[in-house]
Every structure is written in C-alpha cells, then in structure tokens.
mmCIF file of C-alpha atoms in Angstrom:
data_model
loop_
_atom_site.group_PDB
_atom_site.id
_atom_site.type_symbol
_atom_site.label_atom_id
_atom_site.label_comp_id
_atom_site.label_asym_id
_atom_site.label_seq_id
_atom_site.Cartn_x
_atom_site.Cartn_y
_atom_site.Cartn_z
ATOM 1 C CA UNK A 1 -5.060 -3.192 -23.832
ATOM 2 C CA UNK A 2 -5.519 -4.922 -20.522
ATOM 3 C CA UNK A 3 -8.969 -6.591 -19.907
ATOM 4 C CA UNK A 4 -10.864 -8.787 -17.434
ATOM 5 C CA UNK A 5 -8.685 -11.101 -15.493
ATOM 6 C CA UNK A 6 -5.507 -8.903 -15.874
ATOM 7 C CA UNK A 7 -7.411 -5.903 -14.454
ATOM 8 C CA UNK A 8 -8.460 -7.862 -11.391
ATOM 9 C CA UNK A 9 -4.848 -9.047 -10.826
ATOM 10 C CA UNK A 10 -3.629 -5.368 -11.149
ATOM 11 C CA UNK A 11 -6.359 -4.057 -8.799
ATOM 12 C CA UNK A 12 -5.434 -6.672 -6.130
ATOM 13 C CA UNK A 13 -1.731 -6.192 -6.620
ATOM 14 C CA UNK A 14 -2.036 -2.307 -6.324
ATOM 15 C CA UNK A 15 -4.043 -2.717 -3.188
ATOM 16 C CA UNK A 16 -1.518 -5.076 -1.663
ATOM 17 C CA UNK A 17 1.488 -2.993 -2.683
ATOM 18 C CA UNK A 18 -0.085 0.223 -1.413
ATOM 19 C CA UNK A 19 -0.900 -1.385 1.951
ATOM 20 C CA UNK A 20 2.618 -2.817 2.158
ATOM 21 C CA UNK A 21 4.236 0.569 1.692
ATOM 22 C CA UNK A 22 1.890 2.671 3.803
ATOM 23 C CA UNK A 23 0.842 0.360 6.642
ATOM 24 C CA UNK A 24 2.782 -2.903 7.109
ATOM 25 C CA UNK A 25 5.434 -3.032 9.923
ATOM 26 C CA UNK A 26 7.823 -4.853 7.661
ATOM 27 C CA UNK A 27 8.279 -1.746 5.539
ATOM 28 C CA UNK A 28 8.462 0.728 8.516
ATOM 29 C CA UNK A 29 12.149 1.191 7.632
ATOM 30 C CA UNK A 30 11.223 2.653 4.331
ATOM 31 C CA UNK A 31 8.825 5.258 5.987
ATOM 32 C CA UNK A 32 10.958 6.020 8.990
ATOM 33 C CA UNK A 33 13.219 8.621 7.458
ATOM 34 C CA UNK A 34 10.166 10.609 6.018
ATOM 35 C CA UNK A 35 7.524 10.446 8.853
ATOM 36 C CA UNK A 36 7.015 10.724 12.551
ATOM 37 C CA UNK A 37 4.594 8.573 14.472
ATOM 38 C CA UNK A 38 2.133 10.751 16.537
ATOM 39 C CA UNK A 39 -0.140 9.468 19.300
ATOM 40 C CA UNK A 40 -3.550 10.807 20.028
ATOM 41 C CA UNK A 41 -5.983 9.582 22.836
ATOM 42 C CA UNK A 42 -9.537 9.211 21.502
ATOM 43 C CA UNK A 43 -12.151 8.013 23.856
ATOM 44 C CA UNK A 44 -9.525 6.650 26.157
ATOM 45 C CA UNK A 45 -7.794 4.721 23.415
ATOM 46 C CA UNK A 46 -4.386 5.477 21.984
ATOM 47 C CA UNK A 47 -4.486 6.130 18.256
ATOM 48 C CA UNK A 48 -1.247 6.294 16.230
ATOM 49 C CA UNK A 49 -0.830 8.016 12.999
ATOM 50 C CA UNK A 50 2.055 9.043 10.649
ATOM 51 C CA UNK A 51 2.897 12.682 10.005
ATOM 52 C CA UNK A 52 5.198 13.831 7.307
ATOM 53 C CA UNK A 53 8.479 15.249 8.720
ATOM 54 C CA UNK A 54 11.232 17.569 7.233
ATOM 55 C CA UNK A 55 11.044 19.927 4.255
ATOM 56 C CA UNK A 56 11.114 19.693 0.528
ATOM 57 C CA UNK A 57 11.495 16.256 -1.064
ATOM 58 C CA UNK A 58 11.640 14.622 2.324
ATOM 59 C CA UNK A 59 8.246 16.110 3.323
ATOM 60 C CA UNK A 60 6.767 15.249 0.060
ATOM 61 C CA UNK A 61 7.856 11.537 0.370
ATOM 62 C CA UNK A 62 6.470 11.680 3.991
ATOM 63 C CA UNK A 63 3.112 12.836 2.671
ATOM 64 C CA UNK A 64 3.226 10.140 -0.013
ATOM 65 C CA UNK A 65 4.140 7.379 2.430
ATOM 66 C CA UNK A 66 1.486 8.305 4.936
ATOM 67 C CA UNK A 67 -1.441 8.483 2.515
ATOM 68 C CA UNK A 68 -2.918 5.390 0.909
ATOM 69 C CA UNK A 69 -4.843 7.353 -1.624
ATOM 70 C CA UNK A 70 -1.679 9.154 -2.730
ATOM 71 C CA UNK A 71 0.491 6.056 -2.786
ATOM 72 C CA UNK A 72 -2.212 4.128 -4.492
ATOM 73 C CA UNK A 73 -1.822 6.377 -7.626
ATOM 74 C CA UNK A 74 1.925 5.708 -7.755
ATOM 75 C CA UNK A 75 1.770 1.966 -7.094
ATOM 76 C CA UNK A 76 -0.883 1.596 -9.678
ATOM 77 C CA UNK A 77 1.073 3.533 -12.223
ATOM 78 C CA UNK A 78 4.197 1.458 -11.457
ATOM 79 C CA UNK A 79 2.373 -1.924 -11.776
ATOM 80 C CA UNK A 80 0.425 -0.845 -14.953
ATOM 81 C CA UNK A 81 3.388 0.626 -16.633
ATOM 82 C CA UNK A 82 5.515 -2.364 -15.726
ATOM 83 C CA UNK A 83 2.873 -4.790 -16.964
ATOM 84 C CA UNK A 84 2.758 -2.961 -20.335
ATOM 85 C CA UNK A 85 6.538 -2.471 -20.792
ATOM 86 C CA UNK A 86 7.924 -5.649 -19.132
ATOM 87 C CA UNK A 87 4.996 -8.120 -18.968
ATOM 88 C CA UNK A 88 7.356 -11.138 -18.565
ATOM 89 C CA UNK A 89 8.565 -9.746 -15.270
ATOM 90 C CA UNK A 90 5.561 -7.899 -14.015
ATOM 91 C CA UNK A 91 3.041 -10.682 -14.530
ATOM 92 C CA UNK A 92 4.797 -12.633 -11.804
ATOM 93 C CA UNK A 93 5.182 -9.648 -9.371
ATOM 94 C CA UNK A 94 1.570 -8.688 -9.989
ATOM 95 C CA UNK A 95 0.318 -12.207 -9.308
ATOM 96 C CA UNK A 96 2.211 -12.594 -6.164
ATOM 97 C CA UNK A 97 0.942 -9.241 -4.866
ATOM 98 C CA UNK A 98 -2.590 -10.055 -6.105
ATOM 99 C CA UNK A 99 -2.675 -13.403 -4.298
ATOM 100 C CA UNK A 100 -1.350 -11.726 -1.130
ATOM 101 C CA UNK A 101 -3.931 -9.037 -1.496
ATOM 102 C CA UNK A 102 -6.743 -11.434 -1.815
ATOM 103 C CA UNK A 103 -5.494 -13.406 1.199
ATOM 104 C CA UNK A 104 -5.377 -10.120 3.245
ATOM 105 C CA UNK A 105 -9.006 -9.353 2.285
ATOM 106 C CA UNK A 106 -10.140 -12.868 3.130
ATOM 107 C CA UNK A 107 -8.361 -12.713 6.468
ATOM 108 C CA UNK A 108 -9.942 -9.338 7.270
ATOM 109 C CA UNK A 109 -13.377 -10.731 6.517
ATOM 110 C CA UNK A 110 -12.815 -13.681 8.718
ATOM 111 C CA UNK A 111 -11.775 -11.404 11.568
ATOM 112 C CA UNK A 112 -14.862 -9.281 11.213
ATOM 113 C CA UNK A 113 -17.106 -12.338 11.122
ATOM 114 C CA UNK A 114 -15.474 -13.783 14.263
ATOM 115 C CA UNK A 115 -16.148 -10.508 16.138
#
C-alpha cells in the first residue's frame, strides 16, 4: 500500500507527465501524427487547440493526447503500476517528474503574482 509522501510524489509526477504529453512543445512530435492544430479567434485573440485526426486507433490516440483528463488516467495508471511492480526504477522516474511538477506549479504561481 502506498501512503503519505509516496502519494504526493505520484500525484505531482502524474500531473507533470500528463502536462508533458498533452501540452508541452517538446513532445509535440508525439502528438503530431494524431492531432491537428485548429485556430479560433475569440474576442480578437487567436486561440489554438488540438483536434483528433484520422479514424480508428489514430483518432483514439488523438483524443487521448488532446485531453488532459483522459491522459491523466493513463499516466496515473502507468506511474502507479510501475511504482508497485518495479519500485527500484519508478521511484527515480516519479521523483524527477514530481520535482519538475512542483517547479512548474511554483513558476505558474509566480507568474500569476507578477501580473
């Protein structure tokens, strides 16, 4: 059973891995075969969003990679399962992602406070 500190690590790791796969520019190459970027003008501002492309498995992957709620279930399952099955490996991966997730949250808060 995972408790306390480990849960916090997994929560932050799942947050960061989900954002990495769904939003970050560095992983756009992963999303590119499965989604199209659409532009909409809202109140004079361009807003970009991802829309699944293709059919079948390709479209399913596009839906997954464009939805943080959907991807969050899979990243959480991956991290939790890995932590239980191969703790010696996943403890390091989860800690790296958790630290990056905490740093991202802190940076976002700083940006909000600056504005």
